Amino acid sequence: MSTREDGRADDELRPITITRNWLDHPAGSVLIEFGRTRVLCAASASEGVPRWRKGSGLGWVTAEYAMLPASTNTRSDRESVKGRIGGRTHEISRLIGRSLRAVIDYKALGENTIQIDCDVLQADGGTRTAAITGAYVALADACAKLGVPQALTGSVAAVSVGIIDGVPRLDLPYVEDVRAETDMNVVMTGAGAFVEVQGTAEGAPFDRAELDALLSLAEKGCADLTRLQLAARA
Amino acid sequence: MSTREDGRADDELRPITITRNWLDHPAGSVLIEFGRTRVLCAASASEGVPRWRKGSGLGWVTAEYAMLPASTNTRSDRESVKGRIGGRTHEISRLIGRSLRAVIDYKALGENTIQIDCDVLQADGGTRTAAITGAYVALADACAKLGVPQALTGSVAAVSVGIIDGVPRLDLPYVEDVRAETDMNVVMTGAGAFVEVQGTAEGAPFDRAELDALLSLAEKGCADLTRLQLAARA
Amino acid sequence: MSTREDGRADDELRPITITRNWLDHPAGSVLIEFGRTRVLCAASASEGVPRWRKGSGLGWVTAEYAMLPASTNTRSDRESVKGRIGGRTHEISRLIGRSLRAVIDYKALGENTIQIDCDVLQADGGTRTAAITGAYVALADACAKLGVPQALTGSVAAVSVGIIDGVPRLDLPYVEDVRAETDMNVVMTGAGAFVEVQGTAEGAPFDRAELDALLSLAEKGCADLTRLQLAARA
Amino acid sequence: MSTREDGRADDELRPITITRNWLDHPAGSVLIEFGRTRVLCAASASEGVPRWRKGSGLGWVTAEYAMLPASTNTRSDRESVKGRIGGRTHEISRLIGRSLRAVIDYKALGENTIQIDCDVLQADGGTRTAAITGAYVALADACAKLGVPQALTGSVAAVSVGIIDGVPRLDLPYVEDVRAETDMNVVMTGAGAFVEVQGTAEGAPFDRAELDALLSLAEKGCADLTRLQLAARA
Amino acid sequence: MSTREDGRADDELRPITITRNWLDHPAGSVLIEFGRTRVLCAASASEGVPRWRKGSGLGWVTAEYAMLPASTNTRSDRESVKGRIGGRTHEISRLIGRSLRAVIDYKALGENTIQIDCDVLQADGGTRTAAITGAYVALADACAKLGVPQALTGSVAAVSVGIIDGVPRLDLPYVEDVRAETDMNVVMTGAGAFVEVQGTAEGAPFDRAELDALLSLAEKGCADLTRLQLAARA
Amino acid sequence: MSTREDGRADDELRPITITRNWLDHPAGSVLIEFGRTRVLCAASASEGVPRWRKGSGLGWVTAEYAMLPASTNTRSDRESVKGRIGGRTHEISRLIGRSLRAVIDYKALGENTIQIDCDVLQADGGTRTAAITGAYVALADACAKLGVPQALTGSVAAVSVGIIDGVPRLDLPYVEDVRAETDMNVVMTGAGAFVEVQGTAEGAPFDRAELDALLSLAEKGCADLTRLQLAARA
């Protein structure tokens, strides 16, 4: 019997919705929902690459993450108004970029750039994992549209796991996230290999057994997400 | 017989959709669509007012406008990344704020602030007029939720008008906007009075007769939008 | 009998002074005074155009507006010290640029750029309209000096109008400006066509009749300013 | 027989030097060296806490990381000159702060702030792990000087591990870091629990067995560093 | 017989004009001209002092220097647009502030701040020395207007000197400034004491005899300027 | 008998230490100590020159100065975090650059740039003079390494002098610096000529005799430093 507020089993994802082509302009776009978390992922393609990569014959994929001011519980200030991007934003943008680049064959992409934008419309925990999971689908659609589906060497999905009251749980909403003693974000390929593992002791440090349990739970969650991505792209 | 690409009459609005409560967190929120233009309007309420207004017993309403990078035809850079807000963004944010303040009774609002956020998810012309029209509905919902519906002294709506090939037209999409010789944005109250009139000769300067024709067309459009706002709030 | 503090008729301009060649370095320069409002307008010419325009054979005109800290009633902070340009400054710079470009034949100008700087030395209302009116004269002198007087297809002048105590008045000084219920800035060509119309309800929204009265008053004011510009250039 | 360029065993740390009280002004300061990597760690104590924490009776610990321009192989630009802090700097500053806060009892610290500064004087891989390891010693000295040694609930140390040519290795210098297929930074307490685990697939994604091997290697390295910290504080 | 382009003797100032009350708003204002160099100096008084000085019973004087874009030979970019203040601007602002504070009795000023703004309208060498010389007169007028003339303990004036073709010259215009081997700015009190001495070898380093000759020339120039300041204030 | 807190004679330098090659990466590097003041000076060489100098056949030398946060008595905020460089930092960076360029033969350097970084690790007065004195040695090492020792036309050293309680003193530590009535920084070549003289009346203005005494003292101090630089390079 579940003890989670939303009635889920400890190893169960929230309801996931993946809506493709939510926007008209970018080559690929996805509105992804992890429960009440809602992220708009766009993949814009353009010819050419950044200066440091010109003439290499290789493409480039980069990502930017941001939250709309009214996406959070209490409104947060706009980073454009503050005139500087915060550390958390930087960190997540970099994580998304690295995660997607793990399944890109730059040579097959050719000297093209795909710019990923992940804008959080509503936040309820797990925005970065939803962003990665949705961005992959947008990226795949963009590669298809560009005529280079082979530039993708695999798929990626991401999920959060954490220990609440001593119990490992999958895909934490905000109310669980703030209570988690330990919090981990895991990015995996569709083939079941790890791309990123980021675990943080929010409360007490964690031992190796807890770490192992969290990793196993994440493996299960990413596998589920991979199936949902496949279904959405069918 | 219409000569507009989308088959509309010259004095006809695009299909308008107003979806209330699109977000869970802010006091009021509206996803408004003017054809393919899609703006997310949020009204976040907070106790207290800016320093310069403290102790006055009066409330405050302010607005910020922004475009998502992938909302435009070709991706536009993020202002948070550039580290500075452009002139156009500033200009529109100020316009939205002034427009909404025109129907606010600060005394009835009490020392509360309502912060309006208008984020363009998809742009196809008329983003500022859609933003004002949608923001009014979000603002009204926020006032109701705060228990001060009387803080609203009326309603506001806005529409663009322009002269294309010598003919005045209502509610321009992007393809008409770029071709317009003259372009005007008009903000009006539900009672039919003017709040803002901003006309610009993009090509040749315009004469008084053209100006008069545009104003009449805008009066018609704003009246239509007022009816749609009323229907959405029913 | 006038009821204005400075004894003017409601449709009368303040004393206007236009001093050409106030500076030695720029191609054109004008110190313009609308009563106590004093704006230094400079038109600096340089070969070449911005990158996005290179090779087009067309020229470019752009403008920047700023206020000296001690120009206002109580000192205002320097935007260079604050590290960012405010919305009002951006808005006015853009307005001046658009106004002047309305009378420029880019082809006749050739691939040259004229940069207009309007610096308010003393502010007493109407700084943006004085800036446009003076900048036109500086621009005309710069075109003459460059040997391309034909790059000007006409002249532009601008004036403010407003409704104070229910009465439309021309060319508002600061004391009238703060009391105006409605405030409008109008930019017109010497030939009597409109370039920009920007009307704002500061207090109560305004009706169509008031709007019409203001437009007529502005037409009168711009015609007077055009005569003064011609006289100054004689 | 080792195959590492510097002759170390795969599970061996570089020579570690910890020099306490390298500076006169801050409450604690340490120059730490991991081979040729040299980081100056300072712990400055001040009364009071950030605004959001005032009156709570709790203290605060925060950290900033930076690299001197000439610390790297080829000179890197100063972030103060660029006017913005890069994502990597933000990310590492946040990591150091979280790591140290994991062993702080805020109540025992009282309403005092300890600001950690980690400035990389010379970089040869592992600057963030050296920074955490050294900063802990500076923090401990500062707590002692403040008369609140009990504000520390344990110790922290950090080390990098990676897979090079299929072999897991401990404490990577720059030449190994750039060649690593997988790269992980691990922060642990002196008691052997995990505080942070950050693993990244630089080349190919990694499987669970590789992840396990890296974690075991990191446990060994952190235990060695803990002994060295203890010796330095004796 | 002079060899200077403008016919002056080597120890002769350019024509100096000091126009008081050039602005209506600030407590003191002066348009000062050193030949074609034209600087607008304003002294704005306000009650209160910066936070770090509150409750001390002492006043404060601070200064900001800036150049209008069109003041220079070829237009220079606006620092507000660049978003940062250059080193030269900072340096001169600080010099002006220190120079004026040298003759201020903070106690007599009381907890008031006088903000000096020196804006270069036209630059032809010696803008910082003109700024100091004019700012003193504006400051004196502001003190008088505030009813605290005794807050001034003396007067200050400043002049540039330099060695051109081996000959020391007073008050260098731009054409001489760029050719000077050595360049010195000297700030002195009306009583003949030194406040600031800033000498720079632009070309070859200078010996003690040259330094002495320059100092003597500066003493002469500052004495002349002191007489002109007195005359202007009569 | 000395009255200085540290027992020095009035014309005596603090203990000076010059440690060459303190860093592995830059072409030249020096850790210089003036008593407890400790500055890390690095000279990084790179091919090419700034755009405005390209094709001239001439090299370039530029400098940046900064203080580590924990270098000062009470921690100072990081300029990278504040997002802007302060006036004092700008001023000193410019001074160091000018001082070193006084002994550079740009032609002999060829189209190469040497970037000097002076980072204050610990501050106890005289940081800018220590920086110049140390940077010269790093620059000389860099020129030697580049194979262009002849690009140096001489040496430079710098020292501070000041009047405390009416007595001129050499090389002021912080406790003397804050008490100085007059404070002067002097940069001289090894051949005994002046490169920069910057004197400031912190308290009362100073007369010509005091100025002369300070200059003589500085000549003595710079000569001593020149000998120490020579010894260090032997």
PDB file of N, CA and C in Angstrom, chain E residues 51-118:
ATOM      1  N   ARG E  51      24.931  55.603   3.373  1.00  0.00           N
ATOM      2  CA  ARG E  51      24.668  54.794   4.562  1.00  0.00           C
ATOM      3  C   ARG E  51      25.858  54.705   5.526  1.00  0.00           C
ATOM      4  N   TRP E  52      27.049  54.508   4.981  1.00  0.00           N
ATOM      5  CA  TRP E  52      28.235  54.308   5.823  1.00  0.00           C
ATOM      6  C   TRP E  52      28.619  55.559   6.607  1.00  0.00           C
ATOM      7  N   ARG E  53      27.909  56.668   6.358  1.00  0.00           N
ATOM      8  CA  ARG E  53      28.296  57.915   7.006  1.00  0.00           C
ATOM      9  C   ARG E  53      27.172  58.452   7.882  1.00  0.00           C
ATOM     10  N   LYS E  54      26.065  57.723   7.907  1.00  0.00           N
ATOM     11  CA  LYS E  54      24.880  58.217   8.627  1.00  0.00           C
ATOM     12  C   LYS E  54      25.132  58.356  10.121  1.00  0.00           C
ATOM     13  N   GLY E  55      24.609  59.424  10.682  1.00  0.00           N
ATOM     14  CA  GLY E  55      24.709  59.624  12.122  1.00  0.00           C
ATOM     15  C   GLY E  55      26.044  60.193  12.551  1.00  0.00           C
ATOM     16  N   SER E  56      26.918  60.472  11.576  1.00  0.00           N
ATOM     17  CA  SER E  56      28.240  60.994  11.912  1.00  0.00           C
ATOM     18  C   SER E  56      28.220  62.509  12.077  1.00  0.00           C
ATOM     19  N   GLY E  57      27.151  63.157  11.597  1.00  0.00           N
ATOM     20  CA  GLY E  57      27.113  64.614  11.621  1.00  0.00           C
ATOM     21  C   GLY E  57      27.937  65.242  10.512  1.00  0.00           C
ATOM     22  N   LEU E  58      28.545  64.390   9.663  1.00  0.00           N
ATOM     23  CA  LEU E  58      29.428  64.881   8.604  1.00  0.00           C
ATOM     24  C   LEU E  58      28.760  64.794   7.235  1.00  0.00           C
ATOM     25  N   GLY E  59      29.083  65.710   6.359  1.00  0.00           N
ATOM     26  CA  GLY E  59      28.544  65.703   5.006  1.00  0.00           C
ATOM     27  C   GLY E  59      29.402  64.891   4.054  1.00  0.00           C
ATOM     28  N   TRP E  60      29.058  64.944   2.774  1.00  0.00           N
ATOM     29  CA  TRP E  60      29.806  64.194   1.772  1.00  0.00           C
ATOM     30  C   TRP E  60      29.751  64.919   0.431  1.00  0.00           C
ATOM     31  N   VAL E  61      30.844  64.815  -0.306  1.00  0.00           N
ATOM     32  CA  VAL E  61      30.911  65.377  -1.661  1.00  0.00           C
ATOM     33  C   VAL E  61      31.453  64.285  -2.575  1.00  0.00           C
ATOM     34  N   THR E  62      30.776  64.055  -3.686  1.00  0.00           N
ATOM     35  CA  THR E  62      31.240  63.023  -4.612  1.00  0.00           C
ATOM     36  C   THR E  62      31.063  63.551  -6.039  1.00  0.00           C
ATOM     37  N   ALA E  63      31.720  62.913  -7.004  1.00  0.00           N
ATOM     38  CA  ALA E  63      31.709  63.470  -8.358  1.00  0.00           C
ATOM     39  C   ALA E  63      31.625  62.387  -9.414  1.00  0.00           C
ATOM     40  N   GLU E  64      30.969  62.709 -10.504  1.00  0.00           N
ATOM     41  CA  GLU E  64      30.955  61.834 -11.676  1.00  0.00           C
ATOM     42  C   GLU E  64      31.309  62.647 -12.920  1.00  0.00           C
ATOM     43  N   TYR E  65      32.159  62.069 -13.751  1.00  0.00           N
ATOM     44  CA  TYR E  65      32.634  62.706 -14.980  1.00  0.00           C
ATOM     45  C   TYR E  65      32.161  61.856 -16.147  1.00  0.00           C
ATOM     46  N   ALA E  66      31.789  62.482 -17.224  1.00  0.00           N
ATOM     47  CA  ALA E  66      31.430  61.714 -18.422  1.00  0.00           C
ATOM     48  C   ALA E  66      31.612  62.599 -19.648  1.00  0.00           C
ATOM     49  N   MET E  67      31.736  61.953 -20.797  1.00  0.00           N
ATOM     50  CA  MET E  67      31.842  62.697 -22.052  1.00  0.00           C
ATOM     51  C   MET E  67      30.623  62.393 -22.909  1.00  0.00           C
ATOM     52  N   LEU E  68      30.046  63.434 -23.512  1.00  0.00           N
ATOM     53  CA  LEU E  68      28.988  63.182 -24.489  1.00  0.00           C
ATOM     54  C   LEU E  68      29.620  62.511 -25.709  1.00  0.00           C
ATOM     55  N   PRO E  69      28.857  61.621 -26.367  1.00  0.00           N
ATOM     56  CA  PRO E  69      29.413  60.874 -27.505  1.00  0.00           C
ATOM     57  C   PRO E  69      29.996  61.773 -28.594  1.00  0.00           C
ATOM     58  N   ALA E  70      29.339  62.901 -28.863  1.00  0.00           N
ATOM     59  CA  ALA E  70      29.777  63.750 -29.972  1.00  0.00           C
ATOM     60  C   ALA E  70      30.765  64.814 -29.516  1.00  0.00           C
ATOM     61  N   SER E  71      31.258  64.698 -28.281  1.00  0.00           N
ATOM     62  CA  SER E  71      32.184  65.716 -27.790  1.00  0.00           C
ATOM     63  C   SER E  71      33.585  65.534 -28.358  1.00  0.00           C
ATOM     64  N   THR E  72      33.862  64.333 -28.815  1.00  0.00           N
ATOM     65  CA  THR E  72      35.224  64.021 -29.252  1.00  0.00           C
ATOM     66  C   THR E  72      35.359  64.098 -30.770  1.00  0.00           C
ATOM     67  N   ASN E  73      36.591  64.101 -31.192  1.00  0.00           N
ATOM     68  CA  ASN E  73      36.949  64.206 -32.598  1.00  0.00           C
ATOM     69  C   ASN E  73      36.161  63.244 -33.472  1.00  0.00           C
ATOM     70  N   THR E  74      36.248  61.964 -33.141  1.00  0.00           N
ATOM     71  CA  THR E  74      35.372  60.996 -33.781  1.00  0.00           C
ATOM     72  C   THR E  74      34.479  60.482 -32.669  1.00  0.00           C
ATOM     73  N   ARG E  75      33.208  60.292 -32.993  1.00  0.00           N
ATOM     74  CA  ARG E  75      32.220  59.932 -31.977  1.00  0.00           C
ATOM     75  C   ARG E  75      32.655  58.734 -31.132  1.00  0.00           C
ATOM     76  N   SER E  76      32.469  58.830 -29.827  1.00  0.00           N
ATOM     77  CA  SER E  76      32.790  57.699 -28.956  1.00  0.00           C
ATOM     78  C   SER E  76      31.495  57.082 -28.447  1.00  0.00           C
ATOM     79  N   ASP E  77      31.526  55.773 -28.208  1.00  0.00           N
ATOM     80  CA  ASP E  77      30.310  55.081 -27.774  1.00  0.00           C
ATOM     81  C   ASP E  77      29.892  55.503 -26.371  1.00  0.00           C
ATOM     82  N   ARG E  78      28.585  55.465 -26.137  1.00  0.00           N
ATOM     83  CA  ARG E  78      28.013  55.807 -24.849  1.00  0.00           C
ATOM     84  C   ARG E  78      28.301  54.702 -23.835  1.00  0.00           C
ATOM     85  N   GLU E  79      28.771  55.061 -22.663  1.00  0.00           N
ATOM     86  CA  GLU E  79      29.059  54.050 -21.634  1.00  0.00           C
ATOM     87  C   GLU E  79      27.771  53.405 -21.118  1.00  0.00           C
ATOM     88  N   SER E  80      26.659  54.138 -21.172  1.00  0.00           N
ATOM     89  CA  SER E  80      25.395  53.532 -20.729  1.00  0.00           C
ATOM     90  C   SER E  80      24.977  52.427 -21.688  1.00  0.00           C
ATOM     91  N   VAL E  81      25.293  52.593 -22.969  1.00  0.00           N
ATOM     92  CA  VAL E  81      24.942  51.587 -23.964  1.00  0.00           C
ATOM     93  C   VAL E  81      25.875  50.382 -23.841  1.00  0.00           C
ATOM     94  N   LYS E  82      27.148  50.668 -23.588  1.00  0.00           N
ATOM     95  CA  LYS E  82      28.102  49.581 -23.403  1.00  0.00           C
ATOM     96  C   LYS E  82      27.821  48.820 -22.103  1.00  0.00           C
ATOM     97  N   GLY E  83      27.138  49.483 -21.176  1.00  0.00           N
ATOM     98  CA  GLY E  83      26.755  48.792 -19.948  1.00  0.00           C
ATOM     99  C   GLY E  83      27.840  48.770 -18.891  1.00  0.00           C
ATOM    100  N   ARG E  84      28.946  49.440 -19.193  1.00  0.00           N
ATOM    101  CA  ARG E  84      29.994  49.524 -18.189  1.00  0.00           C
ATOM    102  C   ARG E  84      30.805  50.804 -18.370  1.00  0.00           C
ATOM    103  N   ILE E  85      31.307  51.287 -17.265  1.00  0.00           N
ATOM    104  CA  ILE E  85      32.084  52.521 -17.260  1.00  0.00           C
ATOM    105  C   ILE E  85      33.544  52.183 -17.448  1.00  0.00           C
ATOM    106  N   GLY E  86      34.194  52.910 -18.317  1.00  0.00           N
ATOM    107  CA  GLY E  86      35.588  52.622 -18.615  1.00  0.00           C
ATOM    108  C   GLY E  86      36.523  53.071 -17.508  1.00  0.00           C
ATOM    109  N   GLY E  87      37.762  52.559 -17.567  1.00  0.00           N
ATOM    110  CA  GLY E  87      38.751  52.878 -16.554  1.00  0.00           C
ATOM    111  C   GLY E  87      39.067  54.364 -16.502  1.00  0.00           C
ATOM    112  N   ARG E  88      39.197  55.009 -17.668  1.00  0.00           N
ATOM    113  CA  ARG E  88      39.527  56.427 -17.700  1.00  0.00           C
ATOM    114  C   ARG E  88      38.441  57.257 -17.009  1.00  0.00           C
ATOM    115  N   THR E  89      37.183  56.942 -17.280  1.00  0.00           N
ATOM    116  CA  THR E  89      36.074  57.671 -16.669  1.00  0.00           C
ATOM    117  C   THR E  89      36.096  57.526 -15.154  1.00  0.00           C
ATOM    118  N   HIS E  90      36.272  56.287 -14.694  1.00  0.00           N
ATOM    119  CA  HIS E  90      36.364  56.030 -13.256  1.00  0.00           C
ATOM    120  C   HIS E  90      37.465  56.858 -12.619  1.00  0.00           C
ATOM    121  N   GLU E  91      38.610  56.831 -13.281  1.00  0.00           N
ATOM    122  CA  GLU E  91      39.808  57.469 -12.762  1.00  0.00           C
ATOM    123  C   GLU E  91      39.581  58.982 -12.596  1.00  0.00           C
ATOM    124  N   ILE E  92      38.978  59.590 -13.616  1.00  0.00           N
ATOM    125  CA  ILE E  92      38.787  61.044 -13.569  1.00  0.00           C
ATOM    126  C   ILE E  92      37.695  61.403 -12.565  1.00  0.00           C
ATOM    127  N   SER E  93      36.640  60.605 -12.488  1.00  0.00           N
ATOM    128  CA  SER E  93      35.582  60.873 -11.508  1.00  0.00           C
ATOM    129  C   SER E  93      36.172  60.876 -10.102  1.00  0.00           C
ATOM    130  N   ARG E  94      37.020  59.895  -9.827  1.00  0.00           N
ATOM    131  CA  ARG E  94      37.632  59.799  -8.509  1.00  0.00           C
ATOM    132  C   ARG E  94      38.560  60.987  -8.243  1.00  0.00           C
ATOM    133  N   LEU E  95      39.297  61.400  -9.269  1.00  0.00           N
ATOM    134  CA  LEU E  95      40.206  62.545  -9.114  1.00  0.00           C
ATOM    135  C   LEU E  95      39.431  63.819  -8.775  1.00  0.00           C
ATOM    136  N   ILE E  96      38.343  64.045  -9.490  1.00  0.00           N
ATOM    137  CA  ILE E  96      37.543  65.264  -9.242  1.00  0.00           C
ATOM    138  C   ILE E  96      36.997  65.236  -7.811  1.00  0.00           C
ATOM    139  N   GLY E  97      36.468  64.094  -7.409  1.00  0.00           N
ATOM    140  CA  GLY E  97      35.910  63.977  -6.057  1.00  0.00           C
ATOM    141  C   GLY E  97      36.958  64.271  -4.984  1.00  0.00           C
ATOM    142  N   ARG E  98      38.125  63.638  -5.105  1.00  0.00           N
ATOM    143  CA  ARG E  98      39.186  63.862  -4.108  1.00  0.00           C
ATOM    144  C   ARG E  98      39.617  65.330  -4.073  1.00  0.00           C
ATOM    145  N   SER E  99      39.709  65.933  -5.274  1.00  0.00           N
ATOM    146  CA  SER E  99      40.179  67.311  -5.351  1.00  0.00           C
ATOM    147  C   SER E  99      39.236  68.256  -4.618  1.00  0.00           C
ATOM    148  N   LEU E 100      37.937  68.067  -4.809  1.00  0.00           N
ATOM    149  CA  LEU E 100      36.981  68.971  -4.172  1.00  0.00           C
ATOM    150  C   LEU E 100      36.886  68.694  -2.674  1.00  0.00           C
ATOM    151  N   ARG E 101      36.980  67.433  -2.288  1.00  0.00           N
ATOM    152  CA  ARG E 101      36.891  67.100  -0.863  1.00  0.00           C
ATOM    153  C   ARG E 101      38.049  67.705  -0.070  1.00  0.00           C
ATOM    154  N   ALA E 102      39.156  68.037  -0.784  1.00  0.00           N
ATOM    155  CA  ALA E 102      40.319  68.609  -0.101  1.00  0.00           C
ATOM    156  C   ALA E 102      40.017  69.982   0.498  1.00  0.00           C
ATOM    157  N   VAL E 103      38.980  70.641   0.021  1.00  0.00           N
ATOM    158  CA  VAL E 103      38.664  71.980   0.544  1.00  0.00           C
ATOM    159  C   VAL E 103      37.300  72.004   1.219  1.00  0.00           C
ATOM    160  N   ILE E 104      36.830  70.836   1.652  1.00  0.00           N
ATOM    161  CA  ILE E 104      35.513  70.775   2.297  1.00  0.00           C
ATOM    162  C   ILE E 104      35.668  70.479   3.791  1.00  0.00           C
ATOM    163  N   ASP E 105      34.954  71.238   4.597  1.00  0.00           N
ATOM    164  CA  ASP E 105      34.837  70.967   6.032  1.00  0.00           C
ATOM    165  C   ASP E 105      33.532  70.196   6.213  1.00  0.00           C
ATOM    166  N   TYR E 106      33.659  68.868   6.361  1.00  0.00           N
ATOM    167  CA  TYR E 106      32.457  68.003   6.401  1.00  0.00           C
ATOM    168  C   TYR E 106      31.528  68.376   7.547  1.00  0.00           C
ATOM    169  N   LYS E 107      32.109  68.834   8.633  1.00  0.00           N
ATOM    170  CA  LYS E 107      31.304  69.167   9.816  1.00  0.00           C
ATOM    171  C   LYS E 107      30.428  70.385   9.507  1.00  0.00           C
ATOM    172  N   ALA E 108      31.048  71.373   8.880  1.00  0.00           N
ATOM    173  CA  ALA E 108      30.296  72.589   8.551  1.00  0.00           C
ATOM    174  C   ALA E 108      29.202  72.287   7.518  1.00  0.00           C
ATOM    175  N   LEU E 109      29.451  71.294   6.687  1.00  0.00           N
ATOM    176  CA  LEU E 109      28.472  70.938   5.652  1.00  0.00           C
ATOM    177  C   LEU E 109      27.243  70.266   6.276  1.00  0.00           C
ATOM    178  N   GLY E 110      27.455  69.629   7.430  1.00  0.00           N
ATOM    179  CA  GLY E 110      26.357  68.896   8.058  1.00  0.00           C
ATOM    180  C   GLY E 110      26.006  67.664   7.244  1.00  0.00           C
ATOM    181  N   GLU E 111      25.023  66.910   7.654  1.00  0.00           N
ATOM    182  CA  GLU E 111      24.700  65.649   6.961  1.00  0.00           C
ATOM    183  C   GLU E 111      23.981  65.904   5.635  1.00  0.00           C
ATOM    184  N   ASN E 112      24.677  66.578   4.763  1.00  0.00           N
ATOM    185  CA  ASN E 112      24.177  66.831   3.413  1.00  0.00           C
ATOM    186  C   ASN E 112      25.168  66.260   2.409  1.00  0.00           C
ATOM    187  N   THR E 113      24.658  65.912   1.238  1.00  0.00           N
ATOM    188  CA  THR E 113      25.528  65.430   0.171  1.00  0.00           C
ATOM    189  C   THR E 113      25.485  66.416  -0.981  1.00  0.00           C
ATOM    190  N   ILE E 114      26.642  66.714  -1.514  1.00  0.00           N
ATOM    191  CA  ILE E 114      26.680  67.472  -2.763  1.00  0.00           C
ATOM    192  C   ILE E 114      27.265  66.556  -3.825  1.00  0.00           C
ATOM    193  N   GLN E 115      26.463  66.366  -4.865  1.00  0.00           N
ATOM    194  CA  GLN E 115      26.858  65.485  -5.967  1.00  0.00           C
ATOM    195  C   GLN E 115      27.306  66.371  -7.126  1.00  0.00           C
ATOM    196  N   ILE E 116      28.537  66.189  -7.542  1.00  0.00           N
ATOM    197  CA  ILE E 116      29.077  66.971  -8.654  1.00  0.00           C
ATOM    198  C   ILE E 116      28.963  66.167  -9.939  1.00  0.00           C
ATOM    199  N   ASP E 117      28.423  66.760 -10.984  1.00  0.00           N
ATOM    200  CA  ASP E 117      28.410  66.126 -12.308  1.00  0.00           C
ATOM    201  C   ASP E 117      29.188  66.993 -13.275  1.00  0.00           C
ATOM    202  N   CYS E 118      30.199  66.397 -13.899  1.00  0.00           N
ATOM    203  CA  CYS E 118      30.975  67.130 -14.897  1.00  0.00           C
ATOM    204  C   CYS E 118      30.777  66.422 -16.230  1.00  0.00           C
TER     205      CYS E 118
END
